[in-house]
CSV table of C-alpha atoms in Angstrom, one decimal:
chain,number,residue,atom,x,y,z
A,1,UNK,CA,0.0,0.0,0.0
A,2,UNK,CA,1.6,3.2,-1.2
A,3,UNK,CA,-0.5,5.5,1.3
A,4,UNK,CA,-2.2,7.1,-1.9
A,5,UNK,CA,-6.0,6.7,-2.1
A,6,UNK,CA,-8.0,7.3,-5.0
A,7,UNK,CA,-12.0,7.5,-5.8
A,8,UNK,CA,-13.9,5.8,-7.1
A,9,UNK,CA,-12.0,2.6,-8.1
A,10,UNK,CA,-14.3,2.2,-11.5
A,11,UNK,CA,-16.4,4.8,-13.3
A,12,UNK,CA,-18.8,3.8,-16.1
A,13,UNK,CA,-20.2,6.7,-18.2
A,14,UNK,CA,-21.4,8.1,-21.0
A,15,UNK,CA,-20.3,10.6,-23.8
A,16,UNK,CA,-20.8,13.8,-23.4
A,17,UNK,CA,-20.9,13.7,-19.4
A,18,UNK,CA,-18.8,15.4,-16.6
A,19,UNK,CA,-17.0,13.2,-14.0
A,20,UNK,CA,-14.7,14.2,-11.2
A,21,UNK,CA,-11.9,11.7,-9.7
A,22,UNK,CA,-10.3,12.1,-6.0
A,23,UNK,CA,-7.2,12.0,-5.0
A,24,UNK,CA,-5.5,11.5,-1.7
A,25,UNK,CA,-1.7,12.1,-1.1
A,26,UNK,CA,0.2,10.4,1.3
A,27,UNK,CA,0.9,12.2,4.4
A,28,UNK,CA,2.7,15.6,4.4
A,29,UNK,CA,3.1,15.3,0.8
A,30,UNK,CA,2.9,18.5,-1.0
A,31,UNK,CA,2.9,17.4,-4.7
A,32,UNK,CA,0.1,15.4,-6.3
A,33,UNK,CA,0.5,14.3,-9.9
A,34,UNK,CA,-2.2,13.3,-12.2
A,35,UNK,CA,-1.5,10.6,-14.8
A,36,UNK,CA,-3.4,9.0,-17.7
A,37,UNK,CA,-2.5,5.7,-18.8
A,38,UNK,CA,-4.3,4.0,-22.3
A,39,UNK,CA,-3.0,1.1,-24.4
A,40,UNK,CA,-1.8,2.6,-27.3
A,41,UNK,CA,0.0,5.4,-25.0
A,42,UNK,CA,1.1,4.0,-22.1
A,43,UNK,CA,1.6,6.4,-19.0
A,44,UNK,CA,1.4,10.2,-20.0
A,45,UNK,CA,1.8,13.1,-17.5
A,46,UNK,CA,-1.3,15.4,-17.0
A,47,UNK,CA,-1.3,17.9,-14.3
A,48,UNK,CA,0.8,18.6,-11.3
A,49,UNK,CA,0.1,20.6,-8.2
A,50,UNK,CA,2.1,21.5,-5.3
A,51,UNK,CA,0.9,22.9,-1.6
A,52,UNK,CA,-2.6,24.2,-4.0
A,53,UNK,CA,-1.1,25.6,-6.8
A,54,UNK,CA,-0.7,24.7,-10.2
A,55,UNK,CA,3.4,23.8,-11.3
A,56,UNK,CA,3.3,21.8,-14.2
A,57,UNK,CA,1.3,20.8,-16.8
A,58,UNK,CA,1.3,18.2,-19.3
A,59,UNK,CA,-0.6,17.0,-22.6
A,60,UNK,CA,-3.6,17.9,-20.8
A,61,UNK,CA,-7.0,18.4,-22.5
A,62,UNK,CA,-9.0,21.6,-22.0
A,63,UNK,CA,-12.3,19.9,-21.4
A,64,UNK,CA,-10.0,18.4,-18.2
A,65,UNK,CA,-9.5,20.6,-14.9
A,66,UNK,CA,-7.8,20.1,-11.6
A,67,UNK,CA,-7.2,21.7,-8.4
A,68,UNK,CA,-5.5,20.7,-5.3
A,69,UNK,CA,-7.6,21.8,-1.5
A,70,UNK,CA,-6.1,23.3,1.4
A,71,UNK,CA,-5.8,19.5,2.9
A,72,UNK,CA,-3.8,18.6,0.2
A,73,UNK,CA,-6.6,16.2,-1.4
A,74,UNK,CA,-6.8,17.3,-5.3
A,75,UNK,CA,-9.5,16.2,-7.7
A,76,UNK,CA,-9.2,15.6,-11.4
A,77,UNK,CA,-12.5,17.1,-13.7
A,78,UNK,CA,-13.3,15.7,-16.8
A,79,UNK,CA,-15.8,17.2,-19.1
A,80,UNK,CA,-17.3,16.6,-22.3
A,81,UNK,CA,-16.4,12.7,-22.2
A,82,UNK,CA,-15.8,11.1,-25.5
A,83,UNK,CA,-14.9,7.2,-26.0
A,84,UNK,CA,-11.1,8.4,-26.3
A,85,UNK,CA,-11.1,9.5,-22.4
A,86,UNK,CA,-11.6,5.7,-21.2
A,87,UNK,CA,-8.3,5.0,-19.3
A,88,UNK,CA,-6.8,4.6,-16.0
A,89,UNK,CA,-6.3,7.5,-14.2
A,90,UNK,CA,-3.6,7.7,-11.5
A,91,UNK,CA,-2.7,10.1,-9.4
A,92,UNK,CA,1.0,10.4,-7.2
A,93,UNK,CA,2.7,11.9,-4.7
A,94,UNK,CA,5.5,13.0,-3.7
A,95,UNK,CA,7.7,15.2,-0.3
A,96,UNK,CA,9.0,18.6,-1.1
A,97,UNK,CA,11.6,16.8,-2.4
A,98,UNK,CA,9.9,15.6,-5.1
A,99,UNK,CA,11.6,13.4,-7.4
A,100,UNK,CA,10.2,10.3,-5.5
A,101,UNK,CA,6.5,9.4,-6.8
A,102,UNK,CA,4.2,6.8,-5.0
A,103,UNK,CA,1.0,6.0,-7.2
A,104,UNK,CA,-2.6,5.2,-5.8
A,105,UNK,CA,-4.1,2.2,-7.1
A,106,UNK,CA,-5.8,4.4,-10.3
A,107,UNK,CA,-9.6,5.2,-11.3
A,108,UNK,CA,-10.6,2.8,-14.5
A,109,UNK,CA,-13.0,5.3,-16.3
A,110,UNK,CA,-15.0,3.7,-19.2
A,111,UNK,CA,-16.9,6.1,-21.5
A,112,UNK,CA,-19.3,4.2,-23.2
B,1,UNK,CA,11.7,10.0,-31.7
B,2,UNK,CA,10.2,9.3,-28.5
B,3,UNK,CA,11.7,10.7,-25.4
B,4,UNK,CA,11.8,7.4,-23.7
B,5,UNK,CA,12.1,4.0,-25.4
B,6,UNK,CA,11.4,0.6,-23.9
B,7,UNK,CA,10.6,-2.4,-25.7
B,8,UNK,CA,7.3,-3.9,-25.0
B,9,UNK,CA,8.0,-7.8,-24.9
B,10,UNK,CA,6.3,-10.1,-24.0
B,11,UNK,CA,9.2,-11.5,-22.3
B,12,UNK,CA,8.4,-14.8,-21.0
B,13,UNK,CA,11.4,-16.9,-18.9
B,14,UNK,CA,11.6,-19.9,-17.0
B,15,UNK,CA,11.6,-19.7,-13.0
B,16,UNK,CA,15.0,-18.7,-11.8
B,17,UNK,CA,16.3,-17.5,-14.9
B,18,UNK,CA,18.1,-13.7,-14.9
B,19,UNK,CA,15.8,-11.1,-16.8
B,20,UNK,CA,17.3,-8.1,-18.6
B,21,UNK,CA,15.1,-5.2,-18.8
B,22,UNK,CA,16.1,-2.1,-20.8
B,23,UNK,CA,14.8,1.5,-21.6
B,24,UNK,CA,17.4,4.5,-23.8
B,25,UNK,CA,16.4,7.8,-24.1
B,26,UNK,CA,16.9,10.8,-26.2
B,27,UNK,CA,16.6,13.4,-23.4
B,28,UNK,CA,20.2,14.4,-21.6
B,29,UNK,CA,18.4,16.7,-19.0
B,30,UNK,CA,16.9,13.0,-17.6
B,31,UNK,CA,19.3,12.6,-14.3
B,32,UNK,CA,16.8,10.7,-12.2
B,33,UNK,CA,16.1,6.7,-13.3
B,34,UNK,CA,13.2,4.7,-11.6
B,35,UNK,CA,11.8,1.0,-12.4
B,36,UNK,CA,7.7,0.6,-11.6
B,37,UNK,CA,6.4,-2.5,-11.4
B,38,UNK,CA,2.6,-2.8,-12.1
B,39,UNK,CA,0.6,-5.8,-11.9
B,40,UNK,CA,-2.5,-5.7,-13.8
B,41,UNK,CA,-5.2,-2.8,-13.0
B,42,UNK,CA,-3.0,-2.0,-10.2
B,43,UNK,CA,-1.1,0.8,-9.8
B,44,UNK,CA,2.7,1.5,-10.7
B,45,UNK,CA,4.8,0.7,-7.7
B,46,UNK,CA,8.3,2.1,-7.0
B,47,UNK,CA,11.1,-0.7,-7.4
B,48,UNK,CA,14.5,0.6,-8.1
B,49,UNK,CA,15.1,4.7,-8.3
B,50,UNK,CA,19.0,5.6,-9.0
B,51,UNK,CA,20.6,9.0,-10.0
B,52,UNK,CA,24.1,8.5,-10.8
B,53,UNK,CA,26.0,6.4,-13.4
B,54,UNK,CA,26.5,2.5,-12.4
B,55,UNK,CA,24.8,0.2,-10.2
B,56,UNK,CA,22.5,0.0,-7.4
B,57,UNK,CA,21.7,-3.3,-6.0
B,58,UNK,CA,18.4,-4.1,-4.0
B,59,UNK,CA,18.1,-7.9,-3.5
B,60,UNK,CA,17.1,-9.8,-6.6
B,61,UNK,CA,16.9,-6.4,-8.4
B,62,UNK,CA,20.2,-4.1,-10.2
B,63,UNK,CA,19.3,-1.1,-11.4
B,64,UNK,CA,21.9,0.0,-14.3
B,65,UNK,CA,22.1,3.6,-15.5
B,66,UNK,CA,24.8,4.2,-18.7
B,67,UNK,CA,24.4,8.4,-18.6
B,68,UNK,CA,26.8,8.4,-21.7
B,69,UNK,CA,25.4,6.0,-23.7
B,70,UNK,CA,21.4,7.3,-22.5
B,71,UNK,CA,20.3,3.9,-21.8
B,72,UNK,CA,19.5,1.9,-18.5
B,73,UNK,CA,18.8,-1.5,-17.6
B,74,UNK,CA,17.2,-3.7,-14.8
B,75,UNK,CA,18.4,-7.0,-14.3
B,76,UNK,CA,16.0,-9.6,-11.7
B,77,UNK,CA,18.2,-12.3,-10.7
B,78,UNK,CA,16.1,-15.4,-9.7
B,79,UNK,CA,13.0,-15.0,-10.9
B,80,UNK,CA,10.1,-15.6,-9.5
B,81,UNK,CA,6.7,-16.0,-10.6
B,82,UNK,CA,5.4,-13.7,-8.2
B,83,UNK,CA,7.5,-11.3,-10.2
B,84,UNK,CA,5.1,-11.4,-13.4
B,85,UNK,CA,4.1,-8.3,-14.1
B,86,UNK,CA,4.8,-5.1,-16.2
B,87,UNK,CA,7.9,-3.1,-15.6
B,88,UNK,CA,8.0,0.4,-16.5
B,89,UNK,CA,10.8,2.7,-17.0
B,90,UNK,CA,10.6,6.2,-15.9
B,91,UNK,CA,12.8,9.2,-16.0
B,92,UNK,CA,12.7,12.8,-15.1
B,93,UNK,CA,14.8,16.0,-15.5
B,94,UNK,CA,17.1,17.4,-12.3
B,95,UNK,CA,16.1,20.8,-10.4
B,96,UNK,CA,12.9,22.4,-9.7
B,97,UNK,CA,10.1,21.2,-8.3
B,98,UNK,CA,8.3,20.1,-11.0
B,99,UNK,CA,9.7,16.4,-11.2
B,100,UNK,CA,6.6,14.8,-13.9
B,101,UNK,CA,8.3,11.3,-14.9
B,102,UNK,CA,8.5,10.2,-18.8
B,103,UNK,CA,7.9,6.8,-18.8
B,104,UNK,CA,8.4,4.2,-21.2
B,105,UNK,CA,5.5,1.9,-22.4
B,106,UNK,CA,6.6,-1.1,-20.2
B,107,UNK,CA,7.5,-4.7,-20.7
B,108,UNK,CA,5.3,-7.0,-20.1
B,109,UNK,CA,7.0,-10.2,-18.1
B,110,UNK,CA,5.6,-13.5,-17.4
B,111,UNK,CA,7.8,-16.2,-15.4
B,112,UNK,CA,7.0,-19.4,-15.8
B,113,UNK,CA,7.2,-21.7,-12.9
């Protein structure tokens, strides 16, 4: 167990629809990650934040959105599903440090 | 060219043989080297993590970074079949706090028992 929780495990949706996934760091970690693994791409970086702001982004769609809370917790927004959005969706953390990243055990999202 | 290269497999090896795993890259701001494992509709865990040239040991598992020749390696010595899984490379650039990891597309490794 990496001490990163993530919700809802499995999300099954439909085009066109908004859903929003949960992320929990580990303890007195400051950075969350957001990552987006398909078959045909493998792992691909989306969105990192750090203490509640916004540090880095990656091939992120527009119709997606995050934010990171005062308790750390962040939450990933997807909008305007289309088939192409079914993935896993993981989210990491890391210390101040940073260059350490422990995964949670993903959100499967299935746009249907 | 893709910033991170690692061929896909399927590797498939007897019980106890040594596996060689291997990633290059194109990218010489990468400094820091990781190996994930991640068993299916699981999340990545953290094997091996190294950021210097050579070798770094942790039980069955050597992580191998070649800085001047861009290309790493992990080598499991007695496999298990407990150790079926995929294996992802991942990389990231040095300084900052922004430390996103490029990752390769993983191998995908089945031992046999």
């Amino acid at each position: 167990d990496s001490g990163v929780t993530q919700t809802p495990k499995h999300l099954i949706t439909a085009t066109g629809q908004r859903v929003t996934l949960r992320c929990s760091p580990r303890s007195g970690d400051l950075s969350v990650y957001w990552y987006q693994q398909s078959l045909d791409q493998g792992l691909q970086f989306l969105i990192q934040y750090y203490n509640g702001e916004e540090r880095a982004k990656g091939n992120i769609l527009e119709r997606f959105s995050a934010q990171q809370f005062p308790d750390l917790h962040s939450e990933l927004n997807l909008s305007s599903l289309e088939l192409g959005d079914s993935a896993l969706y993981f989210c990491a953390s890391s210390s101040s440090g940073g260059d350490t990243q422990y995964f949670g055990p993903g959100t499967r999202l299935t746009v249907l | 060219q893709k910033e991170v290269e690692q061929d896909p497999g399927p590797l498939s090896v007897p019980e106890g043989a040594i596996v060689s795993l291997n990633c290059t890259y194109s990218n010489s701001a990468f400094q820091y080297f990781m190996w994930y494992r991640q068993y299916s509709r699981k999340g990545p865990e953290l094997l091996m993590y190294t950021y210097s040239s050579g070798n770094k040991e942790d039980g069955r598992f050597t992580a191998q970074v070649d800085k001047s020749s861009k290309y790493i390696s992990l080598f499991i010595r007695d496999s298990q079949p407990s150790d079926s899984a995929t294996y992802l490379c991942a990389m990231t650039r040095r300084g900052g706090s922004n430390y996103k990891l490029t990752f390769g597309k993983g191998t995908l490794l089945t031992v046999n028992p």
